[in-house]
PDB file of C-alpha atoms in Angstrom:
ATOM      1  CA  UNK A  10     -21.201  23.688  66.220  1.00 67.00           C
ATOM      2  CA  UNK A  11     -23.179  21.780  68.837  1.00 83.00           C
ATOM      3  CA  UNK A  12     -25.406  23.864  71.081  1.00 86.00           C
ATOM      4  CA  UNK A  13     -24.345  22.095  74.287  1.00 91.00           C
ATOM      5  CA  UNK A  14     -20.643  22.863  73.734  1.00 91.00           C
ATOM      6  CA  UNK A  15     -21.344  26.574  73.175  1.00 90.00           C
ATOM      7  CA  UNK A  16     -23.720  26.682  76.143  1.00 92.00           C
ATOM      8  CA  UNK A  17     -21.164  25.030  78.459  1.00 93.00           C
ATOM      9  CA  UNK A  18     -18.434  27.349  77.199  1.00 92.00           C
ATOM     10  CA  UNK A  19     -20.591  30.387  77.935  1.00 93.00           C
ATOM     11  CA  UNK A  20     -21.326  29.170  81.467  1.00 94.00           C
ATOM     12  CA  UNK A  21     -17.587  28.632  82.063  1.00 95.00           C
ATOM     13  CA  UNK A  22     -16.780  32.084  80.676  1.00 94.00           C
ATOM     14  CA  UNK A  23     -19.359  33.662  83.015  1.00 95.00           C
ATOM     15  CA  UNK A  24     -17.933  31.737  85.995  1.00 95.00           C
ATOM     16  CA  UNK A  25     -14.369  32.793  85.139  1.00 94.00           C
ATOM     17  CA  UNK A  26     -15.502  36.399  84.776  1.00 94.00           C
ATOM     18  CA  UNK A  27     -17.167  36.261  88.189  1.00 94.00           C
ATOM     19  CA  UNK A  28     -14.024  34.705  89.712  1.00 92.00           C
ATOM     20  CA  UNK A  29     -11.901  37.436  88.148  1.00 90.00           C
ATOM     21  CA  UNK A  30     -14.158  40.166  89.564  1.00 89.00           C
ATOM     22  CA  UNK A  31     -14.054  38.501  92.990  1.00 90.00           C
ATOM     23  CA  UNK A  32     -10.248  38.432  92.856  1.00 86.00           C
ATOM     24  CA  UNK A  33     -10.225  42.149  92.044  1.00 85.00           C
ATOM     25  CA  UNK A  34     -12.614  43.007  94.884  1.00 85.00           C
ATOM     26  CA  UNK A  35     -10.744  40.865  97.405  1.00 85.00           C
ATOM     27  CA  UNK A  36      -7.277  41.787  96.124  1.00 80.00           C
ATOM     28  CA  UNK A  37      -6.636  44.216  98.979  1.00 73.00           C
ATOM     29  CA  UNK A  38      -7.362  41.599 101.614  1.00 76.00           C
ATOM     30  CA  UNK A  39      -5.402  38.897  99.744  1.00 73.00           C
ATOM     31  CA  UNK A  40      -2.328  41.100  99.294  1.00 71.00           C
ATOM     32  CA  UNK A  41      -2.482  42.303 102.902  1.00 70.00           C
ATOM     33  CA  UNK A  42      -2.749  38.764 104.284  1.00 70.00           C
ATOM     34  CA  UNK A  43      -0.030  37.323 102.058  1.00 66.00           C
ATOM     35  CA  UNK A  44       2.550  40.067 102.269  1.00 65.00           C
ATOM     36  CA  UNK A  45       3.626  43.139 104.120  1.00 66.00           C
ATOM     37  CA  UNK A  46       5.493  46.223 102.988  1.00 73.00           C
ATOM     38  CA  UNK A  47       6.221  47.079  99.349  1.00 76.00           C
ATOM     39  CA  UNK A  48       5.606  43.514  98.085  1.00 78.00           C
ATOM     40  CA  UNK A  49       1.974  43.818  99.214  1.00 80.00           C
ATOM     41  CA  UNK A  50       1.505  46.863  96.986  1.00 80.00           C
ATOM     42  CA  UNK A  51       3.086  45.103  93.992  1.00 82.00           C
ATOM     43  CA  UNK A  52       0.901  42.011  94.502  1.00 83.00           C
ATOM     44  CA  UNK A  53      -2.209  44.222  94.754  1.00 84.00           C
ATOM     45  CA  UNK A  54      -1.365  46.049  91.514  1.00 85.00           C
ATOM     46  CA  UNK A  55      -0.612  42.767  89.714  1.00 86.00           C
ATOM     47  CA  UNK A  56      -3.889  41.130  90.785  1.00 86.00           C
ATOM     48  CA  UNK A  57      -6.047  44.154  89.857  1.00 88.00           C
ATOM     49  CA  UNK A  58      -4.486  44.855  86.430  1.00 90.00           C
ATOM     50  CA  UNK A  59      -4.003  41.162  85.630  1.00 90.00           C
ATOM     51  CA  UNK A  60      -7.650  40.406  86.392  1.00 90.00           C
ATOM     52  CA  UNK A  61      -8.689  43.376  84.219  1.00 92.00           C
ATOM     53  CA  UNK A  62      -6.753  41.900  81.262  1.00 92.00           C
ATOM     54  CA  UNK A  63      -8.346  38.489  81.904  1.00 92.00           C
ATOM     55  CA  UNK A  64     -11.806  40.113  81.922  1.00 93.00           C
ATOM     56  CA  UNK A  65     -11.192  41.861  78.578  1.00 94.00           C
ATOM     57  CA  UNK A  66     -10.074  38.547  77.040  1.00 94.00           C
ATOM     58  CA  UNK A  67     -13.153  36.787  78.459  1.00 94.00           C
ATOM     59  CA  UNK A  68     -15.484  39.452  77.016  1.00 94.00           C
ATOM     60  CA  UNK A  69     -13.762  39.127  73.609  1.00 93.00           C
ATOM     61  CA  UNK A  70     -14.140  35.342  73.659  1.00 93.00           C
ATOM     62  CA  UNK A  71     -17.787  35.727  74.719  1.00 93.00           C
ATOM     63  CA  UNK A  72     -18.477  37.992  71.731  1.00 90.00           C
ATOM     64  CA  UNK A  73     -16.688  35.616  69.346  1.00 91.00           C
ATOM     65  CA  UNK A  74     -18.692  32.671  70.702  1.00 90.00           C
ATOM     66  CA  UNK A  75     -21.867  34.700  70.069  1.00 89.00           C
ATOM     67  CA  UNK A  76     -20.689  35.182  66.458  1.00 88.00           C
ATOM     68  CA  UNK A  77     -20.039  31.450  66.083  1.00 87.00           C
ATOM     69  CA  UNK A  78     -23.541  30.752  67.377  1.00 85.00           C
ATOM     70  CA  UNK A  79     -25.159  33.159  64.888  1.00 84.00           C
ATOM     71  CA  UNK A  80     -22.796  31.896  62.142  1.00 81.00           C
ATOM     72  CA  UNK A  81     -21.396  35.369  61.492  1.00 82.00           C
ATOM     73  CA  UNK A  82     -17.790  34.466  62.377  1.00 84.00           C
ATOM     74  CA  UNK A  83     -16.733  34.104  58.727  1.00 82.00           C
ATOM     75  CA  UNK A  84     -18.496  37.239  57.459  1.00 79.00           C
ATOM     76  CA  UNK A  85     -15.961  39.301  55.545  1.00 73.00           C
ATOM     77  CA  UNK A  86     -16.933  42.588  57.152  1.00 73.00           C
ATOM     78  CA  UNK A  87     -14.232  42.068  59.744  1.00 68.00           C
ATOM     79  CA  UNK A  88     -16.408  42.384  62.858  1.00 81.00           C
ATOM     80  CA  UNK A  89     -14.710  39.283  64.276  1.00 87.00           C
ATOM     81  CA  UNK A  90     -11.355  40.989  63.777  1.00 87.00           C
ATOM     82  CA  UNK A  91     -12.209  43.714  66.280  1.00 89.00           C
ATOM     83  CA  UNK A  92     -12.684  41.220  69.093  1.00 90.00           C
ATOM     84  CA  UNK A  93      -9.680  39.089  68.121  1.00 93.00           C
ATOM     85  CA  UNK A  94      -7.486  42.216  68.132  1.00 93.00           C
ATOM     86  CA  UNK A  95      -8.933  43.241  71.508  1.00 94.00           C
ATOM     87  CA  UNK A  96      -8.010  39.838  72.936  1.00 94.00           C
ATOM     88  CA  UNK A  97      -4.469  40.057  71.516  1.00 95.00           C
ATOM     89  CA  UNK A  98      -4.063  43.559  72.968  1.00 94.00           C
ATOM     90  CA  UNK A  99      -5.296  42.487  76.396  1.00 94.00           C
ATOM     91  CA  UNK A 100      -3.000  39.436  76.439  1.00 94.00           C
ATOM     92  CA  UNK A 101       0.010  41.543  75.449  1.00 94.00           C
ATOM     93  CA  UNK A 102      -0.904  44.142  78.084  1.00 94.00           C
ATOM     94  CA  UNK A 103      -1.123  41.337  80.660  1.00 93.00           C
ATOM     95  CA  UNK A 104       2.344  40.106  79.658  1.00 94.00           C
ATOM     96  CA  UNK A 105       3.791  43.628  79.977  1.00 94.00           C
ATOM     97  CA  UNK A 106       2.126  44.159  83.384  1.00 92.00           C
ATOM     98  CA  UNK A 107       3.431  40.808  84.684  1.00 92.00           C
ATOM     99  CA  UNK A 108       6.916  41.599  83.381  1.00 93.00           C
ATOM    100  CA  UNK A 109       6.741  44.972  85.161  1.00 92.00           C
ATOM    101  CA  UNK A 110       5.765  43.063  88.297  1.00 89.00           C
ATOM    102  CA  UNK A 111       8.831  40.816  87.966  1.00 90.00           C
ATOM    103  CA  UNK A 112      11.121  43.840  87.623  1.00 91.00           C
ATOM    104  CA  UNK A 113       9.473  45.616  90.579  1.00 87.00           C
ATOM    105  CA  UNK A 114       9.794  42.554  92.823  1.00 86.00           C
ATOM    106  CA  UNK A 115      13.447  42.067  91.835  1.00 87.00           C
ATOM    107  CA  UNK A 116      14.198  45.733  92.672  1.00 87.00           C
ATOM    108  CA  UNK A 117      12.486  45.370  96.055  1.00 83.00           C
ATOM    109  CA  UNK A 118      14.358  42.099  96.731  1.00 80.00           C
ATOM    110  CA  UNK A 119      17.723  43.710  96.016  1.00 82.00           C
ATOM    111  CA  UNK A 120      16.848  46.457  98.550  1.00 79.00           C
ATOM    112  CA  UNK A 121      15.376  44.454 101.416  1.00 78.00           C
ATOM    113  CA  UNK A 122      15.194  40.659 100.787  1.00 76.00           C
ATOM    114  CA  UNK A 123      11.980  38.866 101.756  1.00 74.00           C
ATOM    115  CA  UNK A 124      11.415  35.097 101.865  1.00 74.00           C
ATOM    116  CA  UNK A 125       8.256  35.385  99.765  1.00 73.00           C
ATOM    117  CA  UNK A 126       9.841  37.700  97.200  1.00 77.00           C
ATOM    118  CA  UNK A 127      11.398  35.186  94.805  1.00 82.00           C
ATOM    119  CA  UNK A 128       8.330  32.896  94.580  1.00 83.00           C
ATOM    120  CA  UNK A 129       6.254  35.988  93.763  1.00 83.00           C
ATOM    121  CA  UNK A 130       8.749  36.997  91.065  1.00 86.00           C
ATOM    122  CA  UNK A 131       8.643  33.461  89.628  1.00 89.00           C
ATOM    123  CA  UNK A 132       4.827  33.517  89.633  1.00 87.00           C
ATOM    124  CA  UNK A 133       4.747  36.880  87.820  1.00 89.00           C
ATOM    125  CA  UNK A 134       7.345  35.662  85.293  1.00 92.00           C
ATOM    126  CA  UNK A 135       5.239  32.555  84.599  1.00 93.00           C
ATOM    127  CA  UNK A 136       2.143  34.736  84.119  1.00 91.00           C
ATOM    128  CA  UNK A 137       4.093  36.964  81.700  1.00 93.00           C
ATOM    129  CA  UNK A 138       5.319  33.950  79.705  1.00 94.00           C
ATOM    130  CA  UNK A 139       1.885  32.329  79.506  1.00 94.00           C
ATOM    131  CA  UNK A 140       0.224  35.620  78.544  1.00 94.00           C
ATOM    132  CA  UNK A 141       2.761  36.357  75.785  1.00 94.00           C
ATOM    133  CA  UNK A 142       2.504  32.793  74.439  1.00 95.00           C
ATOM    134  CA  UNK A 143      -1.302  33.024  74.341  1.00 94.00           C
ATOM    135  CA  UNK A 144      -1.104  36.381  72.555  1.00 94.00           C
ATOM    136  CA  UNK A 145       1.150  34.884  69.858  1.00 95.00           C
ATOM    137  CA  UNK A 146      -1.142  31.842  69.590  1.00 96.00           C
ATOM    138  CA  UNK A 147      -4.126  34.128  68.994  1.00 94.00           C
ATOM    139  CA  UNK A 148      -2.095  36.006  66.335  1.00 95.00           C
ATOM    140  CA  UNK A 149      -1.583  32.672  64.529  1.00 96.00           C
ATOM    141  CA  UNK A 150      -5.281  31.860  64.899  1.00 93.00           C
ATOM    142  CA  UNK A 151      -6.214  35.290  63.526  1.00 92.00           C
ATOM    143  CA  UNK A 152      -4.196  34.442  60.399  1.00 93.00           C
ATOM    144  CA  UNK A 153      -6.176  31.172  60.117  1.00 93.00           C
ATOM    145  CA  UNK A 154      -9.437  33.107  60.554  1.00 90.00           C
ATOM    146  CA  UNK A 155      -8.458  35.477  57.742  1.00 90.00           C
ATOM    147  CA  UNK A 156      -7.669  32.525  55.459  1.00 92.00           C
ATOM    148  CA  UNK A 157     -11.013  30.906  56.286  1.00 89.00           C
ATOM    149  CA  UNK A 158     -12.894  34.163  55.604  1.00 88.00           C
ATOM    150  CA  UNK A 159     -11.098  34.538  52.259  1.00 88.00           C
ATOM    151  CA  UNK A 160     -11.883  30.959  51.224  1.00 90.00           C
ATOM    152  CA  UNK A 161     -15.504  31.359  52.313  1.00 87.00           C
ATOM    153  CA  UNK A 162     -15.995  34.545  50.274  1.00 86.00           C
ATOM    154  CA  UNK A 163     -14.295  32.984  47.220  1.00 87.00           C
ATOM    155  CA  UNK A 164     -16.517  29.918  47.418  1.00 87.00           C
ATOM    156  CA  UNK A 165     -19.605  32.126  47.738  1.00 83.00           C
ATOM    157  CA  UNK A 166     -18.895  33.445  44.230  1.00 84.00           C
ATOM    158  CA  UNK A 167     -19.041  29.942  42.722  1.00 89.00           C
ATOM    159  CA  UNK A 168     -22.466  29.312  41.210  1.00 86.00           C
TER     160      UNK A 168
ATOM    161  CA  UNK B   7     -13.361  37.454  29.605  1.00 60.00           C
ATOM    162  CA  UNK B   8     -12.313  34.725  27.175  1.00 84.00           C
ATOM    163  CA  UNK B   9     -15.094  32.351  28.261  1.00 87.00           C
ATOM    164  CA  UNK B  10     -18.583  33.570  27.348  1.00 88.00           C
ATOM    165  CA  UNK B  11     -21.859  32.112  28.646  1.00 89.00           C
ATOM    166  CA  UNK B  12     -24.641  31.907  26.053  1.00 87.00           C
ATOM    167  CA  UNK B  13     -27.371  30.939  28.463  1.00 88.00           C
ATOM    168  CA  UNK B  14     -29.758  33.585  27.098  1.00 86.00           C
ATOM    169  CA  UNK B  15     -29.548  32.046  23.610  1.00 86.00           C
ATOM    170  CA  UNK B  16     -30.315  28.542  24.886  1.00 85.00           C
ATOM    171  CA  UNK B  17     -33.158  29.879  27.050  1.00 87.00           C
ATOM    172  CA  UNK B  18     -34.659  31.666  24.023  1.00 87.00           C
ATOM    173  CA  UNK B  19     -34.409  28.455  21.960  1.00 86.00           C
ATOM    174  CA  UNK B  20     -36.264  26.493  24.606  1.00 84.00           C
ATOM    175  CA  UNK B  21     -38.633  29.448  25.270  1.00 86.00           C
ATOM    176  CA  UNK B  22     -37.834  29.192  28.951  1.00 86.00           C
ATOM    177  CA  UNK B  23     -37.635  32.018  31.470  1.00 85.00           C
ATOM    178  CA  UNK B  24     -34.858  32.526  34.013  1.00 86.00           C
ATOM    179  CA  UNK B  25     -37.354  31.772  36.780  1.00 89.00           C
ATOM    180  CA  UNK B  26     -38.297  28.427  35.211  1.00 86.00           C
ATOM    181  CA  UNK B  27     -34.653  27.450  34.803  1.00 86.00           C
ATOM    182  CA  UNK B  28     -33.854  28.450  38.391  1.00 90.00           C
ATOM    183  CA  UNK B  29     -36.730  26.317  39.643  1.00 88.00           C
ATOM    184  CA  UNK B  30     -35.639  23.426  37.408  1.00 87.00           C
ATOM    185  CA  UNK B  31     -32.046  23.350  38.628  1.00 88.00           C
ATOM    186  CA  UNK B  32     -32.766  24.349  42.232  1.00 87.00           C
ATOM    187  CA  UNK B  33     -30.801  27.609  42.276  1.00 87.00           C
ATOM    188  CA  UNK B  34     -31.718  31.126  43.349  1.00 87.00           C
ATOM    189  CA  UNK B  35     -33.021  33.311  40.496  1.00 88.00           C
ATOM    190  CA  UNK B  36     -30.358  35.889  41.393  1.00 89.00           C
ATOM    191  CA  UNK B  37     -27.577  33.354  40.798  1.00 87.00           C
ATOM    192  CA  UNK B  38     -29.028  32.277  37.439  1.00 88.00           C
ATOM    193  CA  UNK B  39     -29.209  35.960  36.449  1.00 89.00           C
ATOM    194  CA  UNK B  40     -25.552  36.436  37.383  1.00 89.00           C
ATOM    195  CA  UNK B  41     -24.701  33.418  35.244  1.00 89.00           C
ATOM    196  CA  UNK B  42     -26.821  34.660  32.325  1.00 87.00           C
ATOM    197  CA  UNK B  43     -25.335  38.159  32.414  1.00 87.00           C
ATOM    198  CA  UNK B  44     -21.794  36.773  32.346  1.00 84.00           C
ATOM    199  CA  UNK B  45     -20.872  38.132  35.777  1.00 86.00           C
ATOM    200  CA  UNK B  46     -20.091  34.739  37.314  1.00 87.00           C
ATOM    201  CA  UNK B  47     -16.472  34.005  38.257  1.00 86.00           C
ATOM    202  CA  UNK B  48     -16.870  30.224  38.531  1.00 90.00           C
ATOM    203  CA  UNK B  49     -19.441  27.514  37.854  1.00 91.00           C
ATOM    204  CA  UNK B  50     -19.827  24.176  39.624  1.00 92.00           C
ATOM    205  CA  UNK B  51     -19.937  21.063  37.455  1.00 93.00           C
ATOM    206  CA  UNK B  52     -23.115  20.090  39.316  1.00 91.00           C
ATOM    207  CA  UNK B  53     -24.738  23.373  38.198  1.00 90.00           C
ATOM    208  CA  UNK B  54     -23.607  22.817  34.608  1.00 91.00           C
ATOM    209  CA  UNK B  55     -24.937  19.251  34.798  1.00 92.00           C
ATOM    210  CA  UNK B  56     -28.346  20.475  35.991  1.00 91.00           C
ATOM    211  CA  UNK B  57     -28.551  23.217  33.337  1.00 90.00           C
ATOM    212  CA  UNK B  58     -27.721  20.734  30.554  1.00 91.00           C
ATOM    213  CA  UNK B  59     -30.298  18.275  31.905  1.00 90.00           C
ATOM    214  CA  UNK B  60     -33.065  20.914  32.077  1.00 89.00           C
ATOM    215  CA  UNK B  61     -32.280  22.556  28.720  1.00 88.00           C
ATOM    216  CA  UNK B  62     -31.385  19.275  27.003  1.00 87.00           C
ATOM    217  CA  UNK B  63     -28.148  20.677  25.609  1.00 88.00           C
ATOM    218  CA  UNK B  64     -24.367  20.177  25.808  1.00 90.00           C
ATOM    219  CA  UNK B  65     -22.007  22.299  27.935  1.00 91.00           C
ATOM    220  CA  UNK B  66     -20.509  23.498  24.656  1.00 90.00           C
ATOM    221  CA  UNK B  67     -23.858  25.020  23.716  1.00 88.00           C
ATOM    222  CA  UNK B  68     -23.680  27.255  26.787  1.00 90.00           C
ATOM    223  CA  UNK B  69     -19.947  27.906  27.069  1.00 91.00           C
ATOM    224  CA  UNK B  70     -17.986  29.538  24.268  1.00 90.00           C
ATOM    225  CA  UNK B  71     -14.337  30.461  24.100  1.00 91.00           C
ATOM    226  CA  UNK B  72     -13.735  33.888  22.595  1.00 88.00           C
ATOM    227  CA  UNK B  73     -10.037  34.818  22.326  1.00 87.00           C
ATOM    228  CA  UNK B  74      -9.221  38.244  23.765  1.00 80.00           C
ATOM    229  CA  UNK B  75      -8.513  40.762  21.037  1.00 77.00           C
ATOM    230  CA  UNK B  76      -4.883  41.750  20.978  1.00 67.00           C
ATOM    231  CA  UNK B  77      -4.231  45.403  20.323  1.00 57.00           C
TER     232      UNK B  77
END
């Protein structure tokens, strides 16, 4: 794996992490400016928990990239598995949170309709779909990782 | 194991040590020991080629088929 690719990836991961933290810190102001009433609270909760899930995924990817760099990614002690599972868990949690957001917004809309309600529901639904799809993609990639680890350990026994 | 490796016999014939053979074929001494003690699961043709070249023997001199005893 070329050094420049890994280096660039790490810089991007750090930038995304910083952006995610910024979103969390400024979430109160963003939600207050964009919405009023119960929708503001829902938006605030979505941004804070969603950003937390994104941060966990970023940390997992960071650790996996470190393993790739030190060529430990295919070691059959399963240390890579821990981080892959963490990423899957965080992505699934993100999907559940976003889905909860959709339901909450719909309930609020049925009570007292707001012009900005439906776009917010659509945005949360999109986030839920993307998050779930990514989680399933990582599950498939984990299977590939396991196959690669198995092949690597089998080949290591050939003299 | 039905396939037996007689590397120790060939080494004794040529009065060669495991270390010398390892150096000759460019393998780690540990791997040659595994091969010699019959604990290897698979051998590369390139390894076999190098062993035969260094010891001046045929693969058949190193590999023997011993049928499993049926009880």
